[in-house]
Coordinates of C-alpha atoms in Angstrom, one line a residue:
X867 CA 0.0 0.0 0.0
X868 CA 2.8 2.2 0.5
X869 CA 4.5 1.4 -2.1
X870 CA 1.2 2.3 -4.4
X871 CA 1.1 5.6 -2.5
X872 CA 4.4 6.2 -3.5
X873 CA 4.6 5.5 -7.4
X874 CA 0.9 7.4 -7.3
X875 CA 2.8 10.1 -5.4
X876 CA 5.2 10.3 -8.1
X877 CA 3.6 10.3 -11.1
X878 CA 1.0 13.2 -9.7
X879 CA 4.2 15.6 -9.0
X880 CA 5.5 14.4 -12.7
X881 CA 2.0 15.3 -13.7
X882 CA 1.9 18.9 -11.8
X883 CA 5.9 19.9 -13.3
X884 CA 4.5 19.3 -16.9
X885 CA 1.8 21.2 -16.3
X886 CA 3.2 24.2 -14.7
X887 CA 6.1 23.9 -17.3
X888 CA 4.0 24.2 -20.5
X889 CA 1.2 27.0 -18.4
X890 CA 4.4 28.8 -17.7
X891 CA 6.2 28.6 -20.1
X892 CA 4.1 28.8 -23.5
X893 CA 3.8 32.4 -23.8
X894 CA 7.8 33.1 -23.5
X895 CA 8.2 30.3 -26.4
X896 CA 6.1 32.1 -29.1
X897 CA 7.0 35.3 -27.8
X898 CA 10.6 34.1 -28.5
X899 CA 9.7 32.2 -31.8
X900 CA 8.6 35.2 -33.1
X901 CA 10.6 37.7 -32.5
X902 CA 13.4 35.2 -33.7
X903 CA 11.9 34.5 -36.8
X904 CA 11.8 38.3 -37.8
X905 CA 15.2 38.9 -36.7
X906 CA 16.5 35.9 -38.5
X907 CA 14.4 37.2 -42.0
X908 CA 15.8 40.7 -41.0
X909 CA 19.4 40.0 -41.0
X910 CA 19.5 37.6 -43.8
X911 CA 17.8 39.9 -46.4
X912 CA 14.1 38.6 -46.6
X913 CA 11.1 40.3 -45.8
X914 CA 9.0 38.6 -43.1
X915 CA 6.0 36.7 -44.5
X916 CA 3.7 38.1 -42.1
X917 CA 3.5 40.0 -38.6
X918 CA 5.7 37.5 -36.2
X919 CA 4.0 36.1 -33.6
X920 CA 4.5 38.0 -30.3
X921 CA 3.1 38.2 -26.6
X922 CA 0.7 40.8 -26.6
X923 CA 3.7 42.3 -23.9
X924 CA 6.2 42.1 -26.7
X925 CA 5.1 43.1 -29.9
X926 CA 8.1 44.7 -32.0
X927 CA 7.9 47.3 -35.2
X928 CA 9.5 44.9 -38.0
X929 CA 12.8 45.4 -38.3
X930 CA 14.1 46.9 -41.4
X931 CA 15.6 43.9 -43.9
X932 CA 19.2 43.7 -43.9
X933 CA 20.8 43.2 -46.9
X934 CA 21.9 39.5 -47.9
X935 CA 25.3 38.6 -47.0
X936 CA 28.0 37.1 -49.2
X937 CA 30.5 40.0 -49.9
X938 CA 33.7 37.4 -50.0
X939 CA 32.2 35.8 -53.2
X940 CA 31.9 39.0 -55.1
X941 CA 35.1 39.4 -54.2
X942 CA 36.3 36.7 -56.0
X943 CA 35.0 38.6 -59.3
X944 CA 36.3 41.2 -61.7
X945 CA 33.7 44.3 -61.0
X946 CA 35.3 45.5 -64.2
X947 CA 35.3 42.3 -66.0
X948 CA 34.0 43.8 -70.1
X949 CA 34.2 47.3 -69.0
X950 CA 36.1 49.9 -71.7
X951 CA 36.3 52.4 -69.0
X952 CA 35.6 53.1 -65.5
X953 CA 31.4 54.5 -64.8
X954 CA 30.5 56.3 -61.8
X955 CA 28.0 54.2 -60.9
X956 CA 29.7 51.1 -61.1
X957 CA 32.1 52.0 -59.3
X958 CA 29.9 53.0 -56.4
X959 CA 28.1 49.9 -56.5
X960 CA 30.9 48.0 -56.5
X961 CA 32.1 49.4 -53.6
X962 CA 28.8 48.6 -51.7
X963 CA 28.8 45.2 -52.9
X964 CA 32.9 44.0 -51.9
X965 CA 34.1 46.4 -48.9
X966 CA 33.9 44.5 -45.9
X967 CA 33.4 47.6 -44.0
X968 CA 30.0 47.1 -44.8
X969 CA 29.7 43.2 -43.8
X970 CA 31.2 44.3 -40.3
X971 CA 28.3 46.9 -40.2
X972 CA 25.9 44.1 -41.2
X973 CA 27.2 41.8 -39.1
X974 CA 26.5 44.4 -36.0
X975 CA 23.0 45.0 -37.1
X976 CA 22.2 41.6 -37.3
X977 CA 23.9 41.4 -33.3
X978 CA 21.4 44.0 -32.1
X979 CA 18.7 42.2 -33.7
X980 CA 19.7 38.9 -32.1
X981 CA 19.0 41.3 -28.9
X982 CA 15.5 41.1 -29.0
X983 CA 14.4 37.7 -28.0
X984 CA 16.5 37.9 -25.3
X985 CA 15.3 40.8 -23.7
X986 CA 12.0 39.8 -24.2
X987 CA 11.6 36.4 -23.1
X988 CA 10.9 34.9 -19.5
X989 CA 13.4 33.5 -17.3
X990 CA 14.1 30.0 -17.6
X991 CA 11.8 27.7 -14.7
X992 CA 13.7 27.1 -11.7
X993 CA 13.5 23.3 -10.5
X994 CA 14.1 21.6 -7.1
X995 CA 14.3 18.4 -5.7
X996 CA 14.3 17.3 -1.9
X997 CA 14.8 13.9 -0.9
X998 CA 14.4 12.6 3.4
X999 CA 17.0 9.8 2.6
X1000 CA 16.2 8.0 5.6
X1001 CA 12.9 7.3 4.8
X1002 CA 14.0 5.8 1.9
X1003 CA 15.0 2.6 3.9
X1004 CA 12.5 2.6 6.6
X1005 CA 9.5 0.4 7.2
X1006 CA 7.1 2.4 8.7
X1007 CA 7.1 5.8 6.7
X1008 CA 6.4 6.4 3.4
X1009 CA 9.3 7.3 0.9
X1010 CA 9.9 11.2 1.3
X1011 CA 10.1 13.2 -1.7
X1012 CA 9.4 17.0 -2.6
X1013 CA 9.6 18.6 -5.8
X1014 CA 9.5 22.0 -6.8
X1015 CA 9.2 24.6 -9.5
X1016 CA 9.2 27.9 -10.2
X1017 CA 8.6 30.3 -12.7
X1018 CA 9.8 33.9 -12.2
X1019 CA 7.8 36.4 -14.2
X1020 CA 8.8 40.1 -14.1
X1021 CA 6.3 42.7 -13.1
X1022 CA 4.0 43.2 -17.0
X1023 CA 4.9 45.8 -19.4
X1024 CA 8.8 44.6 -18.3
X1025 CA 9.7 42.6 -21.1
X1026 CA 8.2 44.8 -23.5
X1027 CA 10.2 47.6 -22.1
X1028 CA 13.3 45.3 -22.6
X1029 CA 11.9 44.6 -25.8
X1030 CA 11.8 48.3 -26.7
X1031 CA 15.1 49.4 -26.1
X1032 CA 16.8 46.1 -28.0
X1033 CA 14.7 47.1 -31.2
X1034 CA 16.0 51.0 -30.7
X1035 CA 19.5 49.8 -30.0
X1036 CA 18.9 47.8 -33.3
X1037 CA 17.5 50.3 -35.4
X1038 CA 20.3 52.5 -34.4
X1039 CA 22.6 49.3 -35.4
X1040 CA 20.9 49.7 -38.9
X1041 CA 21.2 53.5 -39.2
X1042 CA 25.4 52.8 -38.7
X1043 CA 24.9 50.2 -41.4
X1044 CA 23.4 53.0 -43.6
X1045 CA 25.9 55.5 -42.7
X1046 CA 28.3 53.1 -44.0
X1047 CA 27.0 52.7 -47.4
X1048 CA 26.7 56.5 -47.7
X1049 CA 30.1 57.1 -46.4
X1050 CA 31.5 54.5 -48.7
X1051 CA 29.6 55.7 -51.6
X1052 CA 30.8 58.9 -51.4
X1053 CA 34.1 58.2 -50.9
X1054 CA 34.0 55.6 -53.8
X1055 CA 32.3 58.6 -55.9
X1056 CA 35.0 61.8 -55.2
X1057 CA 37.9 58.8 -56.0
X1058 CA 36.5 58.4 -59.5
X1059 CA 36.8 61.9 -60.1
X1060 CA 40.3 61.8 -58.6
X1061 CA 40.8 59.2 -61.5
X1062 CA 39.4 61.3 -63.9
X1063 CA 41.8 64.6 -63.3
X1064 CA 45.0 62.6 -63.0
X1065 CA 44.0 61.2 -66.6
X1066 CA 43.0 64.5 -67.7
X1067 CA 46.3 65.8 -66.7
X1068 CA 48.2 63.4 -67.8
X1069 CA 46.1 64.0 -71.5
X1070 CA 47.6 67.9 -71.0
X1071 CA 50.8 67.0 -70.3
X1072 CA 51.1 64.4 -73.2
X1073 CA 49.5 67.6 -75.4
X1074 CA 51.5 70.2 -74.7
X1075 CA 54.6 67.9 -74.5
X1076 CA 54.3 67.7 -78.1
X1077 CA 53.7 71.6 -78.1
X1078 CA 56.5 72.2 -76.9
X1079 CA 58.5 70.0 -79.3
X1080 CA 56.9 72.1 -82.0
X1081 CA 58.0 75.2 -80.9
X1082 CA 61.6 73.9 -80.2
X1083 CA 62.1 72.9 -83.5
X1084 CA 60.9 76.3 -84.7
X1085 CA 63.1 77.8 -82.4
X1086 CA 66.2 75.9 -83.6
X1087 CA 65.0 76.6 -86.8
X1088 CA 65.0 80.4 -86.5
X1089 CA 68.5 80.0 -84.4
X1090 CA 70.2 78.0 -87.6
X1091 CA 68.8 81.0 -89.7
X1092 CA 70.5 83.8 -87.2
X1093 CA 67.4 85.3 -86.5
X1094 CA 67.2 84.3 -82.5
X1095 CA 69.8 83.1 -80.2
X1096 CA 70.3 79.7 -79.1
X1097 CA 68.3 80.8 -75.4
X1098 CA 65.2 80.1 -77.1
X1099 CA 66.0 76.6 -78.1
X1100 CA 68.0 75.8 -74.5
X1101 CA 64.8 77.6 -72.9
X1102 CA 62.5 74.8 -74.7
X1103 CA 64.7 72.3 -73.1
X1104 CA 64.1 73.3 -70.0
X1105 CA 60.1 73.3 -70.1
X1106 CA 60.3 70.1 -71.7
X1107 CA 62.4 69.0 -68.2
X1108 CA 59.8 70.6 -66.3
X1109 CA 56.3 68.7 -67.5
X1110 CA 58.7 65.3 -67.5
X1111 CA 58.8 66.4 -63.5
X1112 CA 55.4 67.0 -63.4
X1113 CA 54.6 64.1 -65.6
X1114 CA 56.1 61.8 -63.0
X1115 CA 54.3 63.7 -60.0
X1116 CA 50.9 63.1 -61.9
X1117 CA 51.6 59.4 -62.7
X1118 CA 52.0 58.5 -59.2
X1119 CA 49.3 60.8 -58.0
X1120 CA 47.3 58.4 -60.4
X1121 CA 48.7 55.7 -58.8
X1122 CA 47.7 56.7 -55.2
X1123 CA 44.3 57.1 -56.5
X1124 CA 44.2 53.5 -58.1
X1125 CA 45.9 52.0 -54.8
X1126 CA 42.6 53.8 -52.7
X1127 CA 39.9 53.0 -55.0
X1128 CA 41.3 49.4 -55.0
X1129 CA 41.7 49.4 -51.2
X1130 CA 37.5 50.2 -51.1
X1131 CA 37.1 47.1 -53.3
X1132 CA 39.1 44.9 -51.2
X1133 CA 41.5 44.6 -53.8
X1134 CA 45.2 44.2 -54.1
X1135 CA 46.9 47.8 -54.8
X1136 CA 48.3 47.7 -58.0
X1137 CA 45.3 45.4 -59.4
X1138 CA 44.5 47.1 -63.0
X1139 CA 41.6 49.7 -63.7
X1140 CA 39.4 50.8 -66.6
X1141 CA 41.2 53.9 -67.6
X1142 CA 38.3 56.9 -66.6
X1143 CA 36.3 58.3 -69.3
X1144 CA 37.3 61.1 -71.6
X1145 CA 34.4 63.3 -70.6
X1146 CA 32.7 63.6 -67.3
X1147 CA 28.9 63.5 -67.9
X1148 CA 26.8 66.1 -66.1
X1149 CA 26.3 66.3 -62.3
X1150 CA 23.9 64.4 -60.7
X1151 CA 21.3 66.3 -58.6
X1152 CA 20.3 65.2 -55.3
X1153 CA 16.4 64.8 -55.0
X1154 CA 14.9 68.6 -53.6
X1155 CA 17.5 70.3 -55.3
X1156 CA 15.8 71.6 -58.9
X1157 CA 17.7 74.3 -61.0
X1158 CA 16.9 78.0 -59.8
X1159 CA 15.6 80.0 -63.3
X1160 CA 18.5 82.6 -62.6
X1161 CA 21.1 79.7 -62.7
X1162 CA 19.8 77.8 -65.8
X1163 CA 21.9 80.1 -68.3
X1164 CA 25.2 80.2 -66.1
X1165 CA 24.9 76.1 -66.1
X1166 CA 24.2 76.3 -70.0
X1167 CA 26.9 78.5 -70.3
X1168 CA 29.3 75.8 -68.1
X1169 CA 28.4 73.3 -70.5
X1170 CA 30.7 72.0 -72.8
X1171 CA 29.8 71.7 -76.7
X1172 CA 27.2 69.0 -77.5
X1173 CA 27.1 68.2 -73.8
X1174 CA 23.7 68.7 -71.5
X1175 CA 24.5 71.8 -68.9
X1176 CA 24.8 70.6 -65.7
X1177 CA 21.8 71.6 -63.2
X1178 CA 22.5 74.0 -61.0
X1179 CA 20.7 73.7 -57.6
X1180 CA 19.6 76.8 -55.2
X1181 CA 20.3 77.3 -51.4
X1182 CA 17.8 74.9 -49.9
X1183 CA 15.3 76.5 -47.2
X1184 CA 14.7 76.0 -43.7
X1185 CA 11.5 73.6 -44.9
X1186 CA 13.4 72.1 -47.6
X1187 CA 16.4 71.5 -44.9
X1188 CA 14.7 69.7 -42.8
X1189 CA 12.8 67.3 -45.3
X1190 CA 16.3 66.4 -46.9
X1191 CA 17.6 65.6 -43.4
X1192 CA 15.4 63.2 -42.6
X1193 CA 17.0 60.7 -45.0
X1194 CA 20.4 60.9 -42.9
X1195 CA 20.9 57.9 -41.2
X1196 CA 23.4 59.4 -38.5
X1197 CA 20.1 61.5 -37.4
X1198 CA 17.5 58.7 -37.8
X1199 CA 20.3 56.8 -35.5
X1200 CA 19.9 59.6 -33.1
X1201 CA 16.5 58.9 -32.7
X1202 CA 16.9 55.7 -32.3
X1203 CA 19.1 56.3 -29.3
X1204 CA 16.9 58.8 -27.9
X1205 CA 13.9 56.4 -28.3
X1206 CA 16.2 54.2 -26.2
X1207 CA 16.8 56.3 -23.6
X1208 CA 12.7 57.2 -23.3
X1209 CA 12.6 53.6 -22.8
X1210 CA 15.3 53.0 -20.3
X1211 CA 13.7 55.7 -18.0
X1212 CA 10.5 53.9 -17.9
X1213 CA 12.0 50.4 -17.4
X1214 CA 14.4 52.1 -14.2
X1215 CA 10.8 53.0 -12.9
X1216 CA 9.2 50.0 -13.8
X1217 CA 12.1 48.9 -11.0
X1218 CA 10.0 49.6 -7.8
X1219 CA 7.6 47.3 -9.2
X1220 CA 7.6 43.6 -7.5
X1221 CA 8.7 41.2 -9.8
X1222 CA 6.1 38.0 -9.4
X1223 CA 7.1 34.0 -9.0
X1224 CA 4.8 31.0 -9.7
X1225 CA 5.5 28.3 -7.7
X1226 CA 4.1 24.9 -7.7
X1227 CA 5.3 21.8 -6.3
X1228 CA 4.8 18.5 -4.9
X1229 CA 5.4 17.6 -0.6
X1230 CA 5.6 13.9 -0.4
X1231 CA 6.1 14.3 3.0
X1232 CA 2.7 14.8 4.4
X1233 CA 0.6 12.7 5.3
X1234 CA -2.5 13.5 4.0
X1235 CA -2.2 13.0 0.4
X1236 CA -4.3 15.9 -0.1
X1237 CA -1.9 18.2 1.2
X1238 CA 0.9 17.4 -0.7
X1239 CA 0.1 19.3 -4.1
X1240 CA 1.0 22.9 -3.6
X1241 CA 1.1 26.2 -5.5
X1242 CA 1.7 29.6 -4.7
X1243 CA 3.3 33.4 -5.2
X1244 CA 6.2 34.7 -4.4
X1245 CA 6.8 38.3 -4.2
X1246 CA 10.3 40.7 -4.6
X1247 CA 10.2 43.0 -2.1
X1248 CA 11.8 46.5 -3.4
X1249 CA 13.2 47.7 -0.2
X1250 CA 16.8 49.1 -1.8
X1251 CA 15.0 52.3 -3.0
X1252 CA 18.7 53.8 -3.4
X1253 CA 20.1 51.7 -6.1
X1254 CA 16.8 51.9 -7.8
X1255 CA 16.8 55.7 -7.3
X1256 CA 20.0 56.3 -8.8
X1257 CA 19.6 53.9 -11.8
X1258 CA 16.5 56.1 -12.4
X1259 CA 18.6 59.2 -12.2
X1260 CA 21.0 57.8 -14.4
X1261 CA 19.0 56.7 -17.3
X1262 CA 17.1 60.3 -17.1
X1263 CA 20.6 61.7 -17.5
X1264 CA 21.4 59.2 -20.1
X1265 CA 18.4 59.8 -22.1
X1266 CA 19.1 64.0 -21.8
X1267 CA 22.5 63.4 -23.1
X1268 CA 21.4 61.5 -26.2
X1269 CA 18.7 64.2 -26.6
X1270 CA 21.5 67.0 -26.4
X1271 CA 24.0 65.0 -29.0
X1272 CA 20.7 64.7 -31.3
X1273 CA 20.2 68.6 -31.5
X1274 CA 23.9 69.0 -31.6
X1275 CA 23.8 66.5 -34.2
X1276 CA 21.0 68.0 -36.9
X1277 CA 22.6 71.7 -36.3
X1278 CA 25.8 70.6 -37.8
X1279 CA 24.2 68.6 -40.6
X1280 CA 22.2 71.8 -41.1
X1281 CA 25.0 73.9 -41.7
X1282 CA 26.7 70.8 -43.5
X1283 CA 24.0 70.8 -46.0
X1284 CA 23.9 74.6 -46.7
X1285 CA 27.3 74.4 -47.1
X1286 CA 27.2 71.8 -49.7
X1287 CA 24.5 73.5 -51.4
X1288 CA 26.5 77.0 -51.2
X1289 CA 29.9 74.7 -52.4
X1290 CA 27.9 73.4 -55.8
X1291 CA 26.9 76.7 -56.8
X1292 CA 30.5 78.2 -56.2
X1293 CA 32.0 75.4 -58.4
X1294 CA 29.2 75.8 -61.6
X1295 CA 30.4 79.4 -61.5
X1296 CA 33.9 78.6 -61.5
X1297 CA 33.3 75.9 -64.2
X1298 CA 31.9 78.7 -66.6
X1299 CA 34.3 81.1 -65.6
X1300 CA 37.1 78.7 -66.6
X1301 CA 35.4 77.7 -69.9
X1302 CA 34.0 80.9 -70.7
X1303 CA 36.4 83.3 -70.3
X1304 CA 40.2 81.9 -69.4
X1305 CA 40.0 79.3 -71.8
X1306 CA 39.2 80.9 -74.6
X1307 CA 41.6 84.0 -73.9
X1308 CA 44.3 81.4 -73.4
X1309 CA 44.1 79.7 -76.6
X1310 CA 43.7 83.0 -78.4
X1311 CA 46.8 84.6 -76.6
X1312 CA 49.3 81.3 -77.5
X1313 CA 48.1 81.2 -81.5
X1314 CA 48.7 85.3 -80.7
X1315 CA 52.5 84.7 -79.2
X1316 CA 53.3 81.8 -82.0
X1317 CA 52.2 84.5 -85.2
X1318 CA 54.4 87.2 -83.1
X1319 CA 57.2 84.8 -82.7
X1320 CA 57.3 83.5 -86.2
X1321 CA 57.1 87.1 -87.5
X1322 CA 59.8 88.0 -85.1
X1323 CA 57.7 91.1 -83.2
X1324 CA 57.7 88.6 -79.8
X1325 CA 60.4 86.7 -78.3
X1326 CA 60.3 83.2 -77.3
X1327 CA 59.8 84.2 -73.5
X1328 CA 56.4 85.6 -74.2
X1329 CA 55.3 81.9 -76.7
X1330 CA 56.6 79.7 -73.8
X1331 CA 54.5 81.9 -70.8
X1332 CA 51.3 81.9 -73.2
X1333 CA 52.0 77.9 -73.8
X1334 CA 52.2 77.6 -69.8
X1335 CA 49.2 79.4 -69.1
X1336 CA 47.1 77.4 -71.9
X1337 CA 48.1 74.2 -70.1
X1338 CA 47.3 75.5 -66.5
X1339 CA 43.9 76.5 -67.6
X1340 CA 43.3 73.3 -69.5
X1341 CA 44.2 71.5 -66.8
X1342 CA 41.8 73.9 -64.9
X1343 CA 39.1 73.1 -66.9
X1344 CA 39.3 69.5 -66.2
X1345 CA 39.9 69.8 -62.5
X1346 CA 36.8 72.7 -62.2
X1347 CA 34.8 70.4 -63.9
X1348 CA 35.3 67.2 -61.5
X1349 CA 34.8 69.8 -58.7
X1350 CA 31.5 70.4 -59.4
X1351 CA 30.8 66.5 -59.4
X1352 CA 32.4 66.3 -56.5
X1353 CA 30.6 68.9 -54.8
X1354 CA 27.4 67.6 -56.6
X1355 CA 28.2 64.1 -54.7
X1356 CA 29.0 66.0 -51.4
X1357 CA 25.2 67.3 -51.4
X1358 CA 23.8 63.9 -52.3
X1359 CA 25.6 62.9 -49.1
X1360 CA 24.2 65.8 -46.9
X1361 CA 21.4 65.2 -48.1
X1362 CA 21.2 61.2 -47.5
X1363 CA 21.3 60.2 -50.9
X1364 CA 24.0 57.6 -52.4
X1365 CA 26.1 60.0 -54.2
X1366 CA 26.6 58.6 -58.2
X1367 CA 23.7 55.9 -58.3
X1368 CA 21.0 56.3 -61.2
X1369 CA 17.6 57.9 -58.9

């Protein structure tokens, strides 16, 4: 009979710990299945099929989709494999598709994310077992076993608090991972114009190399015929010396700019490049920047023949600011942090709340079999109001100092922006300037200087200055003219926008 008691005894506490596991229990599971499930489609680059399945204490915005990994296999390919010369916005998107700059970023996002179910779920059951060993050999007592579990549950609107912060801490993960891309866009956009003027000037040199040769031989010419001393020809010479020298500074500023453009595309240094094209095409224009009518002849004017004039975009207002700053991730992060903050505060006060624990368990030694099944609550008592005090304080001083950095933050991208804005306009003008009015005067005042020469009213001093100023303002030209793409992809970037992609 006692032996019946005992295995009855038994199997009713086995009984009570599966069902206070699985009451206990269930909630946390989904709660943790779905929040994993969206944070596993997150990070791995597909949507979520549906809203995930959350406690109604837990229920997350879905997180932004990360983009899909696998950055070392494009690696492995030639992002200029077919490619006659180099294209902005290849070269951007290459950049975005091999720098593992980007996969570390991912890789942190996808961290945060893994955050969530953490935070959010229950603690895991506690379980005890208590044995009387003596009655385990004696003949006139009943073996004496006790079994116990509990489940502790903190205090509602906890977890979701938790919850709350892990999915701001994420989003601000995800904001980084965007400030990435935009920082390595840009970067990956100002390089190719880099490329572009160390070919252009290397085109000027190779040009008026020949020049020169031209006019030496004319000079030697005039000196065989007595009509100018042999200066002219030696002073040749030496300008011919002098774009050799800068010849070999331009080829290995060329080279610098190869070596960084690989480095962004996780290549080796000296692996080979489409050479740049022989015209730049026109500016892109960030979105909320349209051509002011005052502008529209200036940038015609900038425009070389058979080429589309480059837009020129107006000083952005305060209205027009503050839309075009709501695409930069580094304030959107802000927020995020802020929204973490908001939700620390209330979690430290959430603090001096008792945190609850079920328990339910199974005293084998009483007597009375009906007191041997047992449940009941447990309660933390919050008597250290001081640490909870101060851990209030401190996230209220936490949240004021991410508040402070945010404003901080969107009054220098402010004056970032208007300074880009005020940056594009400056170099358009310059651009026209250049093409308008130096270049043309150049070229007029060396075919000027050659007649003279040849007709013996100039010397050869005044043919070699007009030559040198023809090739610094050709070479001006070219340098004005990747200025204003670079200060065209400096506003796509204050303004949040992936400088050089097709929009």
């Amino acid at each position: 009979m006692a032996r019946h008691r005992n295995e009855r005894g038994r199997a009713c506490a086995a009984a009570l710990a599966a069902a206070l596991a699985l009451g206990c229990a269930g909630g946390g599971l989904a709660a943790r299945d779905g929040a994993l499930a969206a944070a596993r489609d997150g990070a791995e680059g597909s949507a979520p099929g549906g809203a995930p399945a959350t406690a109604p204490e837990a229920r997350p915005r879905p997180p932004r989709a990360a983009p899909a990994a696998g950055p070392s296999a494009a690696r492995d390919e030639d992002p200029f494999a077919g490619t006659a010369s180099l294209d902005r916005a290849r070269v951007v998107e290459a950049v975005l598709r091999r720098n593992p700059t980007l996969e570390a970023a991912r890789q942190a996002w996808r961290a945060a994310l893994a955050r969530f179910p953490q935070e959010t779920g229950l603690p895991d059951l506690m379980l005890a077992y208590r044995v009387a060993p003596r009655s385990l050999a004696s003949r006139t007592v009943d073996d004496a076993h006790v079994v116990e579990l509990a489940q502790p549950i903190p205090f509602p609107g906890t977890r979701r608090l938790r919850g709350e912060v892990a999915l701001a801490d994420a989003d601000a993960a995800r904001e980084a991972f965007e400030a990435a891309r935009l920082r390595l866009a840009t970067a990956a956009s100002l390089l190719f114009d880099d490329l572009y003027v160390a070919a252009r000037a290397l085109e000027v040199n190779e040009h008026h190399h020949g020049l020169l040769e031209e006019l030496q031989a004319v000079a030697r010419s005039r000196y065989e015929a007595g009509e100018v001393s042999a200066g002219a020809a030696l002073q040749a010479e030496v300008e011919l010396g002098q774009l050799a020298r800068e010849r070999a500074t331009l080829e290995a500023e060329a080279r610098v700019a190869g070596h960084a453009l690989n480095a962004l595309l996780h290549r080796a240094p000296d692996a080979p490049l489409p050479p740049p094209p022989a015209r730049l095409g026109p500016a892109p224009l960030a979105p909320g920047a349209g051509p002011r009518a005052g502008a529209r002849d200036d940038a015609a004017r900038a425009a070389a023949p058979g080429e589309a004039p480059p837009p020129a975009p107006g000083a952005p207002g305060h209205g027009e600011l503050a839309a075009a700053l709501a695409d930069r991730p580094e304030l959107r992060a802000a927020d995020a942090r802020v929204r973490a903050g908001e939700a620390e505060v209330a979690l430290a006060r959430r603090a001096f709340l008792p945190d609850v624990t079920l328990v339910g368990g199974y005293d084998g030694m009483e007597e009375a079999s009906e007191m041997r099944p047992m449940v009941g609550l447990s309660f933390e008592v919050p008597l250290q109001l001081g640490r909870r005090r101060a851990a209030l304080e401190e996230a209220r001083a936490r949240l004021e100092s991410a508040r402070a950095e945010r404003a901080a933050l969107e009054a220098e991208l402010h004056a970032a922006l208007a300074s880009a804005a005020a940056r594009v306009e400056e170099a358009r003008r310059v651009l026209a300037v250049v093409r308008d009015r130096l270049l043309p005067a150049a070229r007029d005042r060396l075919d000027a200087a050659r007649a003279a020469f040849e007709t013996g009213q100039e010397d050869f001093d005044a043919l070699i200055t007009a030559q040198r100023d023809l090739s610094e303002v050709e070479l001006a030209e070219h340098r004005a003219l990747a200025d204003v793409e670079r200060r065209a992809a400096e506003l796509a970037s204050a303004r949040g926008v992936l400088p050089g992609l097709a929009r």
